[in-house]
XYZ file of C-alpha atoms in Angstrom:
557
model
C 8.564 -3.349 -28.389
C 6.936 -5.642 -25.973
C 3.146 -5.117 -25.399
C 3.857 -7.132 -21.814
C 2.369 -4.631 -19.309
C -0.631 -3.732 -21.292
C -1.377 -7.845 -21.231
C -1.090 -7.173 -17.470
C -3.088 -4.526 -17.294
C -6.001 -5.488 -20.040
C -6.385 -9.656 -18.779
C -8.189 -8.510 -15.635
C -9.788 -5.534 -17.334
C -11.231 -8.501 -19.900
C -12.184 -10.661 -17.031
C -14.216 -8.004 -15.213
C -16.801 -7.711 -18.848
C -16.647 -11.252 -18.963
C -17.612 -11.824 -15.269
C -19.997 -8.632 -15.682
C -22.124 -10.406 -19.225
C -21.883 -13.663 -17.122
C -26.420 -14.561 -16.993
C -27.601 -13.636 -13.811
C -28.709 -17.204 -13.012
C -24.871 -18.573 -13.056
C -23.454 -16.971 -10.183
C -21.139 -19.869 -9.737
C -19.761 -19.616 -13.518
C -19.044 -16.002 -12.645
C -17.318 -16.720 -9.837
C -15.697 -18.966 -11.931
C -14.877 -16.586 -14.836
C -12.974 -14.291 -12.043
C -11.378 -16.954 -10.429
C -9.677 -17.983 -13.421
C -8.973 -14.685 -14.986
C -7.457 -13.210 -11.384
C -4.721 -16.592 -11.946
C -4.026 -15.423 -15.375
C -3.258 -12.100 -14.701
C -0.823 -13.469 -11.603
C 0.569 -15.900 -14.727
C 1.867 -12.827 -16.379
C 3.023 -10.660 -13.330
C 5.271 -13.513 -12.776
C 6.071 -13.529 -16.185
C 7.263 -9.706 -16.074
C 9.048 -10.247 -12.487
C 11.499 -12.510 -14.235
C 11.672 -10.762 -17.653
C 12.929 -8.214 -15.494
C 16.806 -7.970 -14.754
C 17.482 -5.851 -11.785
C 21.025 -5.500 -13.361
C 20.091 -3.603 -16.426
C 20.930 -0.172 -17.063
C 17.950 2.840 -16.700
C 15.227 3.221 -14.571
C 12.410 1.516 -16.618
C 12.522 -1.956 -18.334
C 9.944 -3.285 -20.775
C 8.884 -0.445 -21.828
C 5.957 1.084 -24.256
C 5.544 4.462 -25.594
C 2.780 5.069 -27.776
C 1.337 8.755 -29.106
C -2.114 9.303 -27.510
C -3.236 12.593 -27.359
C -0.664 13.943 -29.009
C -1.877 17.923 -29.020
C -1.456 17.547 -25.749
C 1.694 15.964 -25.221
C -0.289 12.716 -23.824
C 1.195 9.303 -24.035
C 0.637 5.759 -23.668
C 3.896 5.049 -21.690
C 4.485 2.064 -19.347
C 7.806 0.884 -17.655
C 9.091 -0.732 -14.495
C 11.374 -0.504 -12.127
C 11.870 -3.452 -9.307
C 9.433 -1.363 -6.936
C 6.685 -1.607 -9.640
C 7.630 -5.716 -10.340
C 7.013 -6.209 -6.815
C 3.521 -4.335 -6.357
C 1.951 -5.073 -9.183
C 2.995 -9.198 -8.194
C 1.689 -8.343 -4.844
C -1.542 -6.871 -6.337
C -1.735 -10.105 -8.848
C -0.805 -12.903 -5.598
C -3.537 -11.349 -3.282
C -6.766 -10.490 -6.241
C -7.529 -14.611 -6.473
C -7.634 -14.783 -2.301
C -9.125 -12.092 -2.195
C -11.750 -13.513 -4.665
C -11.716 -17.061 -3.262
C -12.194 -15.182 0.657
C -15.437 -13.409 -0.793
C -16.739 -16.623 -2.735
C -20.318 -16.310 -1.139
C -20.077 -12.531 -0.281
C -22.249 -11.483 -2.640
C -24.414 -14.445 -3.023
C -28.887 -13.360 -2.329
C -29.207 -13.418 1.286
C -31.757 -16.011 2.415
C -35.136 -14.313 2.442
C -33.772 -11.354 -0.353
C -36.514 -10.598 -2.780
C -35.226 -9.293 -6.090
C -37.487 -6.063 -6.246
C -36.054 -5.643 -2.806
C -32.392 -6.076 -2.054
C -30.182 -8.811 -4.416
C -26.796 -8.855 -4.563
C -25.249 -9.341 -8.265
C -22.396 -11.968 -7.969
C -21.293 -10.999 -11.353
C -21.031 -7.312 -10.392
C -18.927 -7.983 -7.028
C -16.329 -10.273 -8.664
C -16.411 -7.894 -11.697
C -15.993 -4.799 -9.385
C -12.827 -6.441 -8.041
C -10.907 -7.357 -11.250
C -11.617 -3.716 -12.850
C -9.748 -2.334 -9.460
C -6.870 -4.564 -10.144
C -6.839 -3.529 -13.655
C -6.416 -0.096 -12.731
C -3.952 -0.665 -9.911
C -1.529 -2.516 -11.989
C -1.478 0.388 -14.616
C -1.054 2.659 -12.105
C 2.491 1.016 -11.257
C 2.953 0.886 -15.143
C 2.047 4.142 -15.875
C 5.233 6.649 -16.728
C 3.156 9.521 -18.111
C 1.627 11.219 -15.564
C -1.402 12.052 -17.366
C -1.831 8.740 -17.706
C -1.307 7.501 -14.673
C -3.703 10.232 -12.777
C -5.974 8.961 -14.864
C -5.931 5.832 -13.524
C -5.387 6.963 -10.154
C -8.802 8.703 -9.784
C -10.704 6.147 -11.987
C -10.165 3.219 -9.592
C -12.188 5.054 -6.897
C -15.466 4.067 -9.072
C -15.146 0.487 -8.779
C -14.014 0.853 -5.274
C -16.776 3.379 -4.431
C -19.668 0.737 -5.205
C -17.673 -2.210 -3.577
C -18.013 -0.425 -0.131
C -21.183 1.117 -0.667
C -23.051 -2.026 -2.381
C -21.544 -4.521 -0.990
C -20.921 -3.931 2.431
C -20.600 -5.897 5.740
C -23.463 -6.223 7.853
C -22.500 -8.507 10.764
C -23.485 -6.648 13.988
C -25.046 -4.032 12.295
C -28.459 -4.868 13.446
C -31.587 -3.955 10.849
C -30.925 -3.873 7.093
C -31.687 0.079 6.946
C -28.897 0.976 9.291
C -26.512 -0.795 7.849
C -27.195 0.131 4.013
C -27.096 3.776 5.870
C -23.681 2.944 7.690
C -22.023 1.864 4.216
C -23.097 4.524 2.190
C -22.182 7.090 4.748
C -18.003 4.945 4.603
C -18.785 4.699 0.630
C -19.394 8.809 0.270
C -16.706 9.425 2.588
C -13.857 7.482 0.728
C -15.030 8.897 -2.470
C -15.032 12.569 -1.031
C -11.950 12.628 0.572
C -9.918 11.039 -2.522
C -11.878 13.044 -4.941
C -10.421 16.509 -3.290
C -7.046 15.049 -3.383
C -7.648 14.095 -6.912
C -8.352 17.316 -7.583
C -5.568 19.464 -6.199
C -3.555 16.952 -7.818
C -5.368 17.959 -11.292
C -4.551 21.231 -10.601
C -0.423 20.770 -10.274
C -0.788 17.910 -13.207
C -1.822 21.032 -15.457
C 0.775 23.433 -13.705
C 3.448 20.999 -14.576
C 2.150 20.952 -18.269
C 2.293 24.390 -18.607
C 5.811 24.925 -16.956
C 7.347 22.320 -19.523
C 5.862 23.631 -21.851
C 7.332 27.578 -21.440
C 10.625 25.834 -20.890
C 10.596 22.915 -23.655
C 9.035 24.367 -26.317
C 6.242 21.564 -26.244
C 4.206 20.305 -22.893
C 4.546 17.037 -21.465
C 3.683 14.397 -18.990
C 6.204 11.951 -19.843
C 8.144 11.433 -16.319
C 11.061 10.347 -18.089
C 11.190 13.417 -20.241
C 11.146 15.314 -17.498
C 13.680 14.097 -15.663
C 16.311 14.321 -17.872
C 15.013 17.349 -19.054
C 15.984 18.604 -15.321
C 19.147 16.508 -14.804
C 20.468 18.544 -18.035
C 19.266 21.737 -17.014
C 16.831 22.281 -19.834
C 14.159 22.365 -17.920
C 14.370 24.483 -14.434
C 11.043 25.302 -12.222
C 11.012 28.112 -9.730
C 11.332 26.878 -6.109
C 8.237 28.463 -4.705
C 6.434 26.674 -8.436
C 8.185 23.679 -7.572
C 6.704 23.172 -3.845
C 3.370 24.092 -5.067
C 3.352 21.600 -7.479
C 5.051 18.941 -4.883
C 2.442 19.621 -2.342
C -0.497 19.119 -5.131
C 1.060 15.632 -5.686
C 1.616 15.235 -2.339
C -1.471 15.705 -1.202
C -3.427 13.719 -3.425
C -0.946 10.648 -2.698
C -1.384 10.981 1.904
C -5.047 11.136 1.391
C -4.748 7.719 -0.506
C -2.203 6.169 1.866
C -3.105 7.180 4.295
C -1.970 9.549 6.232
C -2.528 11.317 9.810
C -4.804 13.820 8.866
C -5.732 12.802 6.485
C -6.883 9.301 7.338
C -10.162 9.719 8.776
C -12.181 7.826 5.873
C -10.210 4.234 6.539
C -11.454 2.947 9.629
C -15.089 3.694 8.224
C -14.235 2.217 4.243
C -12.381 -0.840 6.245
C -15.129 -0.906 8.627
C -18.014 -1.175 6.495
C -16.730 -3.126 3.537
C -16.652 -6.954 3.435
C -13.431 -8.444 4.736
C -12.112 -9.096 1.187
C -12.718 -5.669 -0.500
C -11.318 -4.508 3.201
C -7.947 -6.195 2.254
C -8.260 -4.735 -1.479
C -8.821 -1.130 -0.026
C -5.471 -1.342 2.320
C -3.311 -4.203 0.507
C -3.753 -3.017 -2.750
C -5.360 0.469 -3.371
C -3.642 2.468 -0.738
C -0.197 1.446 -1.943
C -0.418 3.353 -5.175
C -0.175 6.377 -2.489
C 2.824 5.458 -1.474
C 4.193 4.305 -4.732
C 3.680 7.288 -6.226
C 5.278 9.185 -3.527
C 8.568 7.396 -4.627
C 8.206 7.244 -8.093
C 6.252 11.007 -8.572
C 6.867 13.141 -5.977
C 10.868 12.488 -5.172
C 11.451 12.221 -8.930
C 9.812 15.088 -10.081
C 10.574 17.723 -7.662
C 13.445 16.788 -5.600
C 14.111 19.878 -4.386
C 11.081 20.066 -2.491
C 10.515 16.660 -1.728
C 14.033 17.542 0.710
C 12.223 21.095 2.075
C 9.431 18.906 2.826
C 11.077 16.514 4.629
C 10.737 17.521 7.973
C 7.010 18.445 8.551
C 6.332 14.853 6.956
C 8.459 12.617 8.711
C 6.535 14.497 12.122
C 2.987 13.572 10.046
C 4.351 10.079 9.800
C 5.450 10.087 13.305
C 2.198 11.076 14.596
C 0.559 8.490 12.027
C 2.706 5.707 13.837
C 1.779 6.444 17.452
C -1.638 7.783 16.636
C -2.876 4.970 14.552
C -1.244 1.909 17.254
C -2.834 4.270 20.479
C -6.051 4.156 18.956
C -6.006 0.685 17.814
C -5.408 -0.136 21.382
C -8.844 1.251 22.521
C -10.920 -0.042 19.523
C -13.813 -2.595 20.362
C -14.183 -3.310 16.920
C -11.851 -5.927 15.223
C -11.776 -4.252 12.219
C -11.534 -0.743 12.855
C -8.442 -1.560 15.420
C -6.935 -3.874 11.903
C -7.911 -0.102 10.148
C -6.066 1.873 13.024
C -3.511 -0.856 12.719
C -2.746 -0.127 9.077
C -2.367 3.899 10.088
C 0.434 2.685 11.655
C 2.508 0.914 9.736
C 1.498 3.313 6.819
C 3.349 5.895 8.883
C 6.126 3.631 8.852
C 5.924 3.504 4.987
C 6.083 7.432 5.142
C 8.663 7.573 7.380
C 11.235 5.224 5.127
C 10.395 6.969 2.047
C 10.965 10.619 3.040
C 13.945 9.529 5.207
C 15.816 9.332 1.797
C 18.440 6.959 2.869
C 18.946 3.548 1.024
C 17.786 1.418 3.992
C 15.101 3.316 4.560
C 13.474 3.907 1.096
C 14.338 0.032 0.457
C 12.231 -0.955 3.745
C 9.711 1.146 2.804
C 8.957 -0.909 -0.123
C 9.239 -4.190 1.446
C 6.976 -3.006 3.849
C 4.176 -1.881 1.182
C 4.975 -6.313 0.078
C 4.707 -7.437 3.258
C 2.252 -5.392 4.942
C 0.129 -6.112 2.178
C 0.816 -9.761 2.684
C 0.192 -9.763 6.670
C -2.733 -7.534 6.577
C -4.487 -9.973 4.303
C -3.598 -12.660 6.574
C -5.269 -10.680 10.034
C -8.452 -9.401 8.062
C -9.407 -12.555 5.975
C -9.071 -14.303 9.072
C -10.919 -11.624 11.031
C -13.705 -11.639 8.463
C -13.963 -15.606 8.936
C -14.134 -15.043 12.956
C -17.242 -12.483 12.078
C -19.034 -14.234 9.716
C -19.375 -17.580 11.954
C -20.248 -15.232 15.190
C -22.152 -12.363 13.181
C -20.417 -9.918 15.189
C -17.297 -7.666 14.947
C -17.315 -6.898 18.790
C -13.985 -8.011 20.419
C -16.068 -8.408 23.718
C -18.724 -10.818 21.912
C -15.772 -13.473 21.181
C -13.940 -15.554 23.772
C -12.100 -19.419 23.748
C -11.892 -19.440 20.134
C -8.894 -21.589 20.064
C -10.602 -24.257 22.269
C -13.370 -24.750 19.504
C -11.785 -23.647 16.494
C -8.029 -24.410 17.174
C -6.578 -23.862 13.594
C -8.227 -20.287 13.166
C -7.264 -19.428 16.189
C -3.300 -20.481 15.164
C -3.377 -18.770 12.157
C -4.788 -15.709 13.700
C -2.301 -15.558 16.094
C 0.287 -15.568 12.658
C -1.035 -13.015 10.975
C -1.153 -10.655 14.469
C 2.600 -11.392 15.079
C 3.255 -10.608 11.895
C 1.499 -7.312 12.015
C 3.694 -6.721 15.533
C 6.536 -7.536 13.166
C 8.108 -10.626 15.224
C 11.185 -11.480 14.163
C 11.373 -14.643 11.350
C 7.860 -13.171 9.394
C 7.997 -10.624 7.033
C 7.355 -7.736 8.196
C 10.343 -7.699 10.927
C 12.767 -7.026 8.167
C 11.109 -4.355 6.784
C 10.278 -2.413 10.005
C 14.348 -2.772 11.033
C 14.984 -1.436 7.881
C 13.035 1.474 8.061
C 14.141 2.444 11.580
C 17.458 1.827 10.691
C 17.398 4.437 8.063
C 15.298 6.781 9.722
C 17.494 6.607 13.016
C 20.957 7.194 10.601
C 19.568 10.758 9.020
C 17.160 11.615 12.088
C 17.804 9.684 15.541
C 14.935 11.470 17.599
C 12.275 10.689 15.160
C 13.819 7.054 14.903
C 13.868 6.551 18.690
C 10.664 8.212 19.073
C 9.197 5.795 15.766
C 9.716 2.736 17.676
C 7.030 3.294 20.111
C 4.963 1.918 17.295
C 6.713 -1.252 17.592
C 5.516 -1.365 21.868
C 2.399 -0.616 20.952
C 1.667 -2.977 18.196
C 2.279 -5.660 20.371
C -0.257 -3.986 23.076
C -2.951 -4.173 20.609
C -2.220 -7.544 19.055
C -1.859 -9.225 22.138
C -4.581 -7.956 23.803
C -6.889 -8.471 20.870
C -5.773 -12.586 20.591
C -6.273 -12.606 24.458
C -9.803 -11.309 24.311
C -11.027 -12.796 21.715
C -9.126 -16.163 21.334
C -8.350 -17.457 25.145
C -10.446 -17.478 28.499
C -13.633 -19.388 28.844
C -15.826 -20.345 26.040
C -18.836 -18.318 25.414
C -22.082 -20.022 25.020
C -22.549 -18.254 21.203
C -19.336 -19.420 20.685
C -19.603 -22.929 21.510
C -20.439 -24.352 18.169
C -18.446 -22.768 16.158
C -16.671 -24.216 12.964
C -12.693 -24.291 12.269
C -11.690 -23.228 9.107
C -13.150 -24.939 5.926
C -10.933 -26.319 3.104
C -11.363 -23.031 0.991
C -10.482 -20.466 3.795
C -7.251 -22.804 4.427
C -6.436 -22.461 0.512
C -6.419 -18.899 1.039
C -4.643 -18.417 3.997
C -2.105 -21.043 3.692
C 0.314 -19.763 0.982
C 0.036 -16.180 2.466
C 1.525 -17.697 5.910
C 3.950 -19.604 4.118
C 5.101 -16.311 2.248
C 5.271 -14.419 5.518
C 7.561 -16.865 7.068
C 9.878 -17.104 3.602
C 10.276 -13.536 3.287
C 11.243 -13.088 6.783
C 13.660 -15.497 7.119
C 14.939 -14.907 3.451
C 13.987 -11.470 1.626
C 17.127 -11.234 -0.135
C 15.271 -11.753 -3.168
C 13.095 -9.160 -2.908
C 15.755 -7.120 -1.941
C 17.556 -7.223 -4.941
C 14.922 -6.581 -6.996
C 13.961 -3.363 -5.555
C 17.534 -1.605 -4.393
C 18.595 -0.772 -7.775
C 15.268 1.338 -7.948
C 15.934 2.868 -4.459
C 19.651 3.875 -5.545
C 18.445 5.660 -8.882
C 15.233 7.524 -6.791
C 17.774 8.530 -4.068
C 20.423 9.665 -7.021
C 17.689 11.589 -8.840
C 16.327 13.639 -5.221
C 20.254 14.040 -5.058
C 20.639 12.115 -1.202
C 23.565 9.834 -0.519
C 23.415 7.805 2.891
C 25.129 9.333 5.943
C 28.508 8.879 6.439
C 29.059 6.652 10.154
C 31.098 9.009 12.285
C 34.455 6.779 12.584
C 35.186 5.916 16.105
C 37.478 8.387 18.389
C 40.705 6.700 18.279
C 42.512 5.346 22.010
C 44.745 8.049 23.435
C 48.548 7.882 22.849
C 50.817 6.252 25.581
C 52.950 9.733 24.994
C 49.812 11.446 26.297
C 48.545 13.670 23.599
C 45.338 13.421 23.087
C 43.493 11.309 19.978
C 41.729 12.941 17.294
C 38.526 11.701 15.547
C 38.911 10.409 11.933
C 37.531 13.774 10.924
C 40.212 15.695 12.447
C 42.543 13.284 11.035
C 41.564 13.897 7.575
C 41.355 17.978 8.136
C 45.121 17.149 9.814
C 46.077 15.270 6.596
C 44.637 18.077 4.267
C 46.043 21.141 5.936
C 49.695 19.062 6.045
C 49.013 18.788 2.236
C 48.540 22.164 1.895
C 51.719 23.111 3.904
C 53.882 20.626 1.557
C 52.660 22.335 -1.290
């Protein structure tokens, strides 16, 4: 039994005490200590990615299966399929830029006085690698015991990130803006506390129905599922929705989405730039993960009654988020707004249970993660030399600062998904599969796509071109470390849209056994109606010419 995926779960779990006992008077060895243990752990997601053999038979490879609380019917099981490989790389890749981005984010602020506001390096850095140690299990996790508990525990680290941490640039007076970021910290925690909650609540209804059925409870998502694929285990179809929507629920509130969204802009808003990319990279894509791997899996029947009111909540998340995004002054909160968007996209591929569009869906949870880090790293750069996050305060950037400017203008046509970056691929491939099962909702979806490029466009325009604006005058280009982070991120943007056939491979086989298990096959193309006859009778569709060729079989026999 390989012990693989609890090394890539425990290295950055290790790293965060180390980084946490770190004396207070090395900051920089801290910084340091989290550096190095964030490569480490990206050492050993690339050492699972190509253990892995998207050939193999069954849905989870390198596997572990431990008893834990066994009266219970708790276990320590982990497994992967190729969606999991590619998050938890994702989550490994962006943790050291993230790091490197926020290398002075939590250093004392000239004029701090210890008995009055200090910022602990050690607990900032060690804040971040305890949230990727909890994310990566999350993908791991294949008990669902385990893996709520996980879920929920990552808000802790995350909570105290936002609220202790936070961004002050524009703010104005220290008082308001330690108000401002607990008011975003309480908020996150609130909202995905409730949803942890009425997720509880169907975790212990699905206990108790395997266990009337079984003869013994359990969490073990495997168990489960063959359990119901041999008809040993049956749930009631008003039990089974309630328990759906209890997962369900839990899982939009983390993604998010549309209504459920309202605590993003404020979290994304409030936190420093890095932690912003950790919240909406990283965190939020266990929401949709587990919407795939959870909510499809264990209740497919609902997941298709469902279907329709959530491909409308993901509709209005698409238009919603990119409308208000246009109007935002605030170059975060539109990157937040931004991210309810393409979320919705997410949504929309997953629960349009076709091939192309569950596949997109999870190359759009890579890529997005990639080209949001790109737009709000940068963004966070842009702030911290003008001390301002007001679109209108900025203005002929790219005549002072010429390189941040270029690289800002990647990551926003990335997020507009321009064809040759990333994100492009994954988009068409959404749409695609969307528009095959529902074409309103498809047609209606790609509004998004208009708007995106309203809201990018406008935002470079404002912020990048025009005259130069006295405050902006002196302002630096990017420094040796900021181009170290946002270098390789561009590069991967541009690979992966111009050739994602790895990743592709990697995650189909996944999509094909989620989309057997929820019972969904890929619509049929209607075949063409055929030229009419010289002799004049009239031409028959394929499907008449099949019903022909049956009922002729029937006759002969």
């Amino acid at each position: 039994m390989s012990f693989l995926l609890t090394a890539t779960a425990a290295l950055p779990a290790v790293g965060a005490v180390a980084t946490a006992a770190v004396p207070a008077a090395r900051r920089t060895a801290a910084k340091w200590s989290a550096l190095l243990f964030s490569l480490a752990t990206f050492v050993l997601a690339l050492v699972v990615a190509f253990s892995f053999d998207p050939g193999a038979k069954g849905p989870f490879q390198l596997t572990e299966s431990h008893a834990w609380i066994a009266d219970f019917g708790v276990r320590y099981e982990l497994g992967v399929d190729g969606i999991a490989v590619a998050l938890i790389a994702l989550t490994a890749l962006l943790v050291p830029f993230v790091l490197l981005a926020g290398w002075h984010d939590a250093d004392p602020l000239e004029g701090d006085r210890p008995n009055r506001r200090w910022r602990p390096t050690q607990g900032f850095f060690a804040l971040i690698l305890a949230v990727e140690a909890m994310v990566v299990i999350s993908f791991e996790a294949t008990d669902v015991f385990l893996f709520y508990l996980f879920f929920e525990a990552m808000l802790i680290p995350m909570y105290f990130l936002i609220g202790g941490f936070g961004d002050r640039a524009g703010v104005g007076d220290e008082e308001a803006a330690a108000t401002q970021r607990s008011y975003a910290a309480v908020k996150f925690l609130l909202y995905n506390l409730v949803g942890g909650l009425v997720m509880l609540a169907a975790v212990i209804g699905l206990y108790a129905v395997t266990a009337g059925q079984l003869g013994h409870g359990t969490f073990s998502l495997t168990e489960i599922v063959q359990a119901r694929a041999s008809g040993k285990l049956t749930i009631a179809t008003s039990t089974e929705r309630w328990l759906f929507l209890g997962f369900f629920f839990a899982f939009a509130v983390k993604a998010p989405l549309w209504p459920l969204h309202t605590w993003l802009p404020n979290a994304m808003g409030e936190a420093t730039s890095p932690v912003a990319v950790l919240i909406t990279a990283v965190v939020d894509k266990v929401g949709t993960f587990a919407m795939l791997r959870f909510c499809l899996q264990l209740f497919p029947a609902a997941s298709r009654w469902a279907t329709p009111v959530i491909l409308v909540l993901a509709l209005i998340s698409i238009v919603y988020g990119a409308l208000v995004a246009v109007g935002q002054r605030d170059v975060k909160r539109l990157i937040a707004y931004a991210s309810i968007s393409h979320f919705g996209f997410i949504i929309l591929g997953v629960f349009a249970l076709t091939s192309q569009g569950q596949s997109g869906a999870t190359l759009y949870m890579v890529n997005h993660g990639i080209s949001t880090a790109v737009l709000m790293l940068l963004a966070g750069f842009l702030i911290s030399r003008r001390g301002s996050r007001l679109i209108a305060d900025f203005g002929g950037v790219q005549k002072v600062a010429p390189v941040l400017a270029g690289t800002f203008l990647v990551g926003g046509l990335a997020t507009l998904s321009l064809p040759g970056l990333a994100p492009f691929v994954s988009e068409f491939l959404v749409l695609v599969g969307t528009f095959s099962r529902f074409p309103v909702i498809g047609a209606v979806a790609t509004l998004g796509i208009v708007l995106a490029a309203l809201y990018v466009l406008v935002l470079y325009q404002r912020t990048m071109t025009g005259p130069v604006r006295a405050e902006v005058q002196g302002m630096k280009d990017l420094k040796a470390r900021e181009l170290v982070v946002v270098a390789p991120l561009i590069a991967l943007l541009i690979f992966l849209g111009v050739y994602p056939q790895p990743l592709a491979t990697l995650v189909n086989p996944a999509v094909n056994h989620t989309l057997s298990v929820v019972d969904r096959k890929d619509p049929r193309p209607d075949t063409p109606v055929k030229a009419e006859p010289r002799d004049g009778t009239a031409a028959r569709s394929g499907h008449e010419d099949h019903a022909a060729a049956a009922a002729d079989g029937e006759g002969a026999k």
